[in-house]
């Protein structure tokens, strides 16, 4: 039986780089030549990281491998949610100071599965901040104000019976910024007994599902991203720009009015895979095309997200944590239960300019 895991081991396809160096190395194309590992690279190789970087195989075949044989992790347990993305991680208490080896394995799982879930965690805002800092620099939201005690923590509140559209369109967090957020860590503080799930969809799979001719056409194009529509002061709900009593308070920062150009197809800087990087919440048009042409093409690209075969749906319980890679997936909050209060706390990791 074919095993991508055994093939990688046999051929010594990749080696684990120390994390500091791993995060700095960028893959310019999916077929980029492999960089020889430094002499002090850890051995044996990190199979999860090797799988994440295996660009010659469809992502669903890559991500199903951990469910097909012995564990590829030594310090955590990962159970894939679907073949296309997502895994539940167990054996970890996120409120504690994790060892470097555990942090490395969590990051490898993050790269491999796109979104990872931790059940039954108890995190204070300070502990959530400390956890996020193990993976990178924090990215403070430029429009929605964070907690007074922890400004980097965004508390997303939906009061029982209150209308809101916060996060209820497919999107990648903060793609309107010049350097969009790398990843997000969301903690469920209070959730309804049923409903208000979150869906995630794989941007690798969305790109791979396009015809070769359309992929060729899209490669090299740039699209405009802006927060001005989603956070329009006259239409936004779920928070307020001028009500000091609102549970969520917005501010009119420069990011609300600015626009940024990003590639329609970006290359993930750590895996080398190509993925669609346009979303219905923040992407408004494609550079060099008419508004009518942009709308038709973007509407088609937006429709690729949410397809069942490249998506997963997570049902929240109080204490759960989700950690996802904004560079290669999109998500949407499902606002199907407005009769119960919902409180979530999110921190985001600073990213870089997409290429």
Short mmCIF file of C-alpha atoms in Angstrom, two decimals:
data_model
loop_
_atom_site.label_atom_id
_atom_site.label_comp_id
_atom_site.label_asym_id
_atom_site.label_seq_id
_atom_site.Cartn_x
_atom_site.Cartn_y
_atom_site.Cartn_z
CA UNK A 1 0.00 0.00 0.00
CA UNK A 2 1.28 3.44 -0.97
CA UNK A 3 2.33 5.53 2.01
CA UNK A 4 3.44 9.09 1.48
CA UNK A 5 4.88 9.01 5.00
CA UNK A 6 7.12 6.02 4.21
CA UNK A 7 8.12 7.54 0.87
CA UNK A 8 9.31 10.69 2.61
CA UNK A 9 11.26 8.73 5.19
CA UNK A 10 12.81 6.46 2.57
CA UNK A 11 13.88 9.26 0.28
CA UNK A 12 14.87 11.62 3.09
CA UNK A 13 12.84 14.29 1.29
CA UNK A 14 12.96 17.00 3.94
CA UNK A 15 14.69 17.70 7.24
CA UNK A 16 13.47 19.68 10.21
CA UNK A 17 14.94 23.13 10.55
CA UNK A 18 15.05 24.88 13.91
CA UNK A 19 11.86 26.92 14.21
CA UNK A 20 13.50 30.35 14.08
CA UNK A 21 15.09 29.47 10.76
CA UNK A 22 12.05 27.54 9.53
CA UNK A 23 9.85 30.61 9.87
CA UNK A 24 12.31 32.76 7.91
CA UNK A 25 12.68 30.46 4.93
CA UNK A 26 10.22 31.14 2.13
CA UNK A 27 9.42 28.89 -0.79
CA UNK A 28 9.30 31.06 -3.89
CA UNK A 29 7.50 28.41 -5.98
CA UNK A 30 5.95 25.04 -5.39
CA UNK A 31 8.84 23.44 -7.29
CA UNK A 32 11.61 25.38 -5.57
CA UNK A 33 14.83 23.42 -5.02
CA UNK A 34 15.28 22.03 -1.55
CA UNK A 35 17.69 23.84 0.75
CA UNK A 36 20.15 21.49 2.48
CA UNK A 37 19.54 21.36 6.24
CA UNK A 38 22.12 22.86 8.58
CA UNK A 39 24.53 20.48 10.23
CA UNK A 40 22.75 20.79 13.55
CA UNK A 41 19.26 20.04 12.18
CA UNK A 42 17.23 17.83 14.50
CA UNK A 43 17.05 14.13 13.72
CA UNK A 44 14.99 12.11 13.09
CA UNK A 45 13.19 14.35 10.64
CA UNK A 46 9.84 15.95 11.43
CA UNK A 47 7.43 13.89 9.35
CA UNK A 48 4.50 16.29 9.85
CA UNK A 49 6.53 19.21 8.54
CA UNK A 50 7.76 17.10 5.63
CA UNK A 51 4.17 16.19 4.74
CA UNK A 52 3.10 19.84 4.92
CA UNK A 53 5.79 20.70 2.38
CA UNK A 54 5.02 17.82 0.01
CA UNK A 55 3.71 20.02 -2.81
CA UNK A 56 3.71 17.31 -5.49
CA UNK A 57 0.75 15.53 -3.89
CA UNK A 58 -2.85 16.87 -3.65
CA UNK A 59 -3.46 18.35 -0.22
CA UNK A 60 -6.24 15.88 0.63
CA UNK A 61 -3.87 12.94 0.03
CA UNK A 62 -1.27 14.63 2.21
CA UNK A 63 -3.60 15.38 5.10
CA UNK A 64 -5.20 11.94 5.20
CA UNK A 65 -1.85 10.27 5.85
CA UNK A 66 -1.82 10.81 9.65
CA UNK A 67 -5.04 8.78 9.87
CA UNK A 68 -3.65 5.92 7.79
CA UNK A 69 -0.97 4.46 10.04
CA UNK A 70 1.17 5.03 13.08
CA UNK A 71 1.31 8.49 14.63
CA UNK A 72 3.63 11.01 13.03
CA UNK A 73 3.82 12.96 16.30
CA UNK A 74 5.71 12.06 19.45
CA UNK A 75 4.38 14.53 22.03
CA UNK A 76 0.84 15.32 20.87
CA UNK A 77 -2.00 13.31 19.38
CA UNK A 78 -3.66 14.54 16.17
CA UNK A 79 -6.93 13.15 14.78
CA UNK A 80 -7.83 14.51 11.32
CA UNK A 81 -11.34 15.97 11.07
CA UNK A 82 -11.65 15.62 7.28
CA UNK A 83 -9.32 14.60 4.48
CA UNK A 84 -9.03 18.19 3.27
CA UNK A 85 -8.28 20.09 6.49
CA UNK A 86 -8.53 20.19 10.26
CA UNK A 87 -7.41 18.00 13.16
CA UNK A 88 -8.25 17.68 16.84
CA UNK A 89 -5.17 17.83 19.04
CA UNK A 90 -5.13 16.11 22.43
CA UNK A 91 -2.59 15.58 25.18
CA UNK A 92 -1.88 19.30 25.60
CA UNK A 93 -2.79 21.79 28.34
CA UNK A 94 -2.50 25.17 26.64
CA UNK A 95 -2.58 27.10 29.92
CA UNK A 96 0.84 25.74 30.91
CA UNK A 97 4.27 26.75 29.67
CA UNK A 98 4.75 24.28 26.83
CA UNK A 99 8.14 22.79 26.08
CA UNK A 100 9.85 23.81 22.86
CA UNK A 101 9.37 20.30 21.47
CA UNK A 102 5.60 20.50 22.02
CA UNK A 103 5.47 23.97 20.47
CA UNK A 104 7.35 22.61 17.44
CA UNK A 105 4.87 19.76 17.01
CA UNK A 106 1.85 22.04 17.39
CA UNK A 107 3.29 24.34 14.73
CA UNK A 108 3.94 21.41 12.41
CA UNK A 109 0.34 20.23 12.89
CA UNK A 110 -0.83 23.80 12.23
CA UNK A 111 1.04 23.84 8.90
CA UNK A 112 -0.06 20.33 7.98
CA UNK A 113 -3.79 20.58 8.76
CA UNK A 114 -4.48 24.31 8.33
CA UNK A 115 -6.70 24.47 11.41
CA UNK A 116 -6.27 22.57 14.66
CA UNK A 117 -8.70 22.23 17.57
CA UNK A 118 -8.07 21.76 21.28
CA UNK A 119 -11.01 20.65 23.43
CA UNK A 120 -11.75 21.65 27.02
CA UNK A 121 -9.04 24.26 27.62
CA UNK A 122 -9.16 26.85 30.41
CA UNK A 123 -7.40 30.04 29.36
CA UNK A 124 -7.41 33.47 30.93
CA UNK A 125 -6.79 36.38 28.53
CA UNK A 126 -3.22 36.59 29.83
CA UNK A 127 -2.65 32.88 29.25
CA UNK A 128 -4.06 33.17 25.74
CA UNK A 129 -1.63 36.00 25.01
CA UNK A 130 1.27 34.00 26.45
CA UNK A 131 0.31 31.01 24.31
CA UNK A 132 0.14 33.09 21.12
CA UNK A 133 3.54 34.63 21.78
CA UNK A 134 5.08 31.15 21.64
CA UNK A 135 4.23 31.13 17.93
CA UNK A 136 5.02 34.67 16.87
CA UNK A 137 4.44 38.39 17.28
CA UNK A 138 0.90 39.50 18.10
CA UNK A 139 -1.16 41.50 15.63
CA UNK A 140 -3.50 43.99 17.35
CA UNK A 141 -6.80 44.59 15.55
CA UNK A 142 -6.72 48.09 14.04
CA UNK A 143 -10.49 48.69 14.10
CA UNK A 144 -12.11 46.64 16.87
CA UNK A 145 -10.84 47.56 20.34
CA UNK A 146 -9.41 44.80 22.49
CA UNK A 147 -9.90 44.24 26.20
CA UNK A 148 -8.80 47.11 28.41
CA UNK A 149 -6.59 44.76 30.41
CA UNK A 150 -5.22 42.95 27.33
CA UNK A 151 -5.51 45.14 24.19
CA UNK A 152 -4.28 42.30 21.96
CA UNK A 153 -7.27 40.14 22.93
CA UNK A 154 -10.38 40.79 20.85
CA UNK A 155 -13.55 39.81 22.71
CA UNK A 156 -16.30 38.94 20.23
CA UNK A 157 -19.64 39.22 22.01
CA UNK A 158 -23.10 38.43 20.74
CA UNK A 159 -25.80 39.21 23.27
CA UNK A 160 -28.89 37.01 23.35
CA UNK A 161 -31.41 38.37 20.85
CA UNK A 162 -28.96 40.86 19.33
CA UNK A 163 -28.44 40.96 15.57
CA UNK A 164 -24.87 40.80 14.30
CA UNK A 165 -22.97 40.05 11.13
CA UNK A 166 -19.50 39.88 12.67
CA UNK A 167 -17.53 37.29 10.71
CA UNK A 168 -20.58 35.90 8.96
CA UNK A 169 -19.08 36.05 5.46
CA UNK A 170 -16.22 33.88 4.23
CA UNK A 171 -12.94 35.65 4.95
CA UNK A 172 -9.31 35.51 5.93
CA UNK A 173 -8.69 37.61 9.04
CA UNK A 174 -7.44 41.12 8.34
CA UNK A 175 -6.60 40.54 4.68
CA UNK A 176 -7.16 44.28 4.15
CA UNK A 177 -3.90 45.03 5.97
CA UNK A 178 -0.60 45.47 4.12
CA UNK A 179 0.66 42.46 6.08
CA UNK A 180 -2.40 40.29 6.78
CA UNK A 181 -2.54 38.25 9.96
CA UNK A 182 -0.63 34.97 9.74
CA UNK A 183 -2.93 33.02 12.02
CA UNK A 184 -5.64 33.30 14.66
CA UNK A 185 -6.25 31.63 18.01
CA UNK A 186 -9.91 31.66 19.10
CA UNK A 187 -11.06 30.59 22.57
CA UNK A 188 -14.70 29.80 23.35
CA UNK A 189 -15.67 31.42 26.66
CA UNK A 190 -19.46 31.09 26.50
CA UNK A 191 -21.37 29.34 23.72
CA UNK A 192 -25.00 28.30 23.13
CA UNK A 193 -25.98 24.66 23.63
CA UNK A 194 -26.36 24.26 19.88
CA UNK A 195 -25.56 26.34 16.81
CA UNK A 196 -23.14 29.18 16.07
CA UNK A 197 -20.55 26.76 14.70
CA UNK A 198 -17.57 27.90 12.61
CA UNK A 199 -16.80 26.55 9.15
CA UNK A 200 -13.35 26.45 7.58
CA UNK A 201 -12.47 25.98 3.92
CA UNK A 202 -9.14 25.10 2.32
CA UNK A 203 -7.63 27.71 -0.02
CA UNK A 204 -5.16 25.13 -1.36
CA UNK A 205 -8.06 22.95 -2.44
CA UNK A 206 -9.95 25.93 -3.86
CA UNK A 207 -6.99 26.74 -6.12
CA UNK A 208 -6.25 23.14 -7.07
CA UNK A 209 -9.88 22.65 -8.12
CA UNK A 210 -9.64 25.29 -10.85
CA UNK A 211 -8.80 24.38 -14.43
CA UNK A 212 -5.15 24.75 -15.48
CA UNK A 213 -6.06 27.58 -17.87
CA UNK A 214 -7.89 29.54 -15.19
CA UNK A 215 -5.04 29.00 -12.73
CA UNK A 216 -2.61 30.29 -15.35
CA UNK A 217 -4.79 33.37 -15.92
CA UNK A 218 -5.03 34.15 -12.21
CA UNK A 219 -1.34 33.70 -11.43
CA UNK A 220 0.23 37.15 -11.35
CA UNK A 221 -3.01 39.11 -10.92
CA UNK A 222 -3.55 41.36 -7.91
CA UNK A 223 -6.76 42.19 -6.08
CA UNK A 224 -7.83 45.11 -3.90
CA UNK A 225 -8.59 44.42 -0.24
CA UNK A 226 -10.32 46.93 2.04
CA UNK A 227 -12.10 47.00 5.40
CA UNK A 228 -14.37 49.84 4.30
CA UNK A 229 -17.28 47.63 3.30
CA UNK A 230 -17.32 45.11 6.15
CA UNK A 231 -16.73 47.81 8.80
CA UNK A 232 -18.79 50.57 7.18
CA UNK A 233 -19.87 52.76 10.14
CA UNK A 234 -23.36 53.20 8.69
CA UNK A 235 -24.12 49.50 8.27
CA UNK A 236 -21.91 47.55 10.69
CA UNK A 237 -23.61 45.50 13.40
CA UNK A 238 -22.39 43.57 16.40
CA UNK A 239 -20.54 46.60 17.71
CA UNK A 240 -20.51 50.37 17.58
CA UNK A 241 -18.24 53.25 16.62
CA UNK A 242 -19.97 55.73 18.91
CA UNK A 243 -21.83 53.85 21.66
CA UNK A 244 -19.63 53.59 24.77
CA UNK A 245 -22.02 51.01 26.25
CA UNK A 246 -21.61 48.59 23.34
CA UNK A 247 -19.98 45.27 24.22
CA UNK A 248 -17.76 45.65 21.12
CA UNK A 249 -16.31 49.04 20.36
CA UNK A 250 -14.93 50.10 16.97
CA UNK A 251 -12.52 52.90 16.13
CA UNK A 252 -12.02 54.82 12.89
CA UNK A 253 -8.39 54.03 12.23
CA UNK A 254 -6.49 54.54 8.99
CA UNK A 255 -6.99 50.86 8.14
CA UNK A 256 -10.72 51.48 7.84
CA UNK A 257 -10.20 53.75 4.84
CA UNK A 258 -7.06 52.34 3.19
CA UNK A 259 -6.75 49.72 0.47
CA UNK A 260 -4.03 47.17 -0.20
CA UNK A 261 -3.17 45.07 -3.24
CA UNK A 262 -2.46 41.37 -2.75
CA UNK A 263 -1.90 38.56 -5.26
CA UNK A 264 -5.05 36.67 -6.23
CA UNK A 265 -2.95 33.51 -5.87
CA UNK A 266 -0.40 33.59 -3.08
CA UNK A 267 2.39 31.15 -2.30
CA UNK A 268 2.43 29.95 1.27
CA UNK A 269 5.81 31.04 2.67
CA UNK A 270 6.33 27.87 4.70
CA UNK A 271 4.83 25.09 2.59
CA UNK A 272 5.39 26.41 -0.93
CA UNK A 273 1.82 25.59 -1.97
CA UNK A 274 -0.29 27.94 -4.07
CA UNK A 275 -3.69 29.01 -2.77
CA UNK A 276 -6.49 31.44 -3.57
CA UNK A 277 -6.22 34.65 -1.57
CA UNK A 278 -9.47 36.52 -2.26
CA UNK A 279 -12.47 36.63 0.05
CA UNK A 280 -16.00 37.99 -0.08
CA UNK A 281 -15.63 40.14 3.04
CA UNK A 282 -12.59 42.23 2.14
CA UNK A 283 -11.76 41.75 -1.59
CA UNK A 284 -13.52 44.22 -3.87
CA UNK A 285 -11.98 44.04 -7.35
CA UNK A 286 -9.11 42.75 -9.47
CA UNK A 287 -6.47 45.20 -10.64
CA UNK A 288 -6.51 45.88 -14.38
CA UNK A 289 -10.02 44.54 -15.00
CA UNK A 290 -13.28 46.43 -15.31
CA UNK A 291 -15.65 46.38 -12.35
CA UNK A 292 -18.00 44.09 -14.27
CA UNK A 293 -15.19 41.67 -15.15
CA UNK A 294 -13.88 41.75 -11.59
CA UNK A 295 -17.30 41.02 -10.15
CA UNK A 296 -17.92 37.99 -12.33
CA UNK A 297 -14.49 36.50 -11.72
CA UNK A 298 -14.46 37.25 -8.00
CA UNK A 299 -17.98 35.91 -7.49
CA UNK A 300 -16.87 32.67 -9.10
CA UNK A 301 -13.73 32.47 -6.98
CA UNK A 302 -15.68 33.28 -3.80
CA UNK A 303 -18.04 30.39 -4.61
CA UNK A 304 -15.16 27.92 -4.43
CA UNK A 305 -15.02 28.32 -0.65
CA UNK A 306 -17.46 26.31 1.41
CA UNK A 307 -17.59 23.38 -0.97
CA UNK A 308 -18.10 20.25 1.18
CA UNK A 309 -15.04 18.37 -0.09
CA UNK A 310 -12.62 21.14 0.95
CA UNK A 311 -14.34 22.24 4.17
CA UNK A 312 -14.97 21.26 7.77
CA UNK A 313 -17.40 22.46 10.43
CA UNK A 314 -16.49 22.81 14.11
CA UNK A 315 -19.11 22.60 16.85
CA UNK A 316 -17.98 24.65 19.82
CA UNK A 317 -18.09 23.76 23.48
CA UNK A 318 -17.04 26.12 26.26
CA UNK A 319 -13.27 26.01 26.66
CA UNK A 320 -12.48 24.88 23.12
CA UNK A 321 -9.64 26.54 21.20
CA UNK A 322 -9.19 26.75 17.43
CA UNK A 323 -5.93 27.84 15.83
CA UNK A 324 -5.91 28.42 12.08
CA UNK A 325 -3.65 29.56 9.26
CA UNK A 326 -5.12 32.65 7.56
CA UNK A 327 -2.68 32.27 4.69
CA UNK A 328 -4.24 29.08 3.34
CA UNK A 329 -7.84 28.90 4.51
CA UNK A 330 -10.95 30.95 5.06
CA UNK A 331 -13.60 30.70 7.75
CA UNK A 332 -17.12 31.89 8.46
CA UNK A 333 -19.13 32.23 11.67
CA UNK A 334 -22.58 30.67 11.35
CA UNK A 335 -25.06 32.97 13.09
CA UNK A 336 -27.94 30.51 13.31
CA UNK A 337 -28.69 30.87 17.03
CA UNK A 338 -29.39 34.39 18.25
CA UNK A 339 -31.32 33.32 21.35
CA UNK A 340 -28.23 32.62 23.46
CA UNK A 341 -25.24 34.72 24.42
CA UNK A 342 -21.90 33.89 22.81
CA UNK A 343 -18.47 35.14 23.95
CA UNK A 344 -15.26 34.31 22.09
CA UNK A 345 -11.76 35.69 22.61
CA UNK A 346 -9.33 35.96 19.70
CA UNK A 347 -5.70 36.85 19.26
CA UNK A 348 -3.95 37.01 15.91
CA UNK A 349 -0.36 36.51 14.83
CA UNK A 350 1.43 39.08 12.72
CA UNK A 351 2.02 38.01 9.12
CA UNK A 352 3.95 39.29 6.13
CA UNK A 353 3.15 40.73 2.72
CA UNK A 354 1.70 38.00 0.47
CA UNK A 355 3.67 36.99 -2.63
#
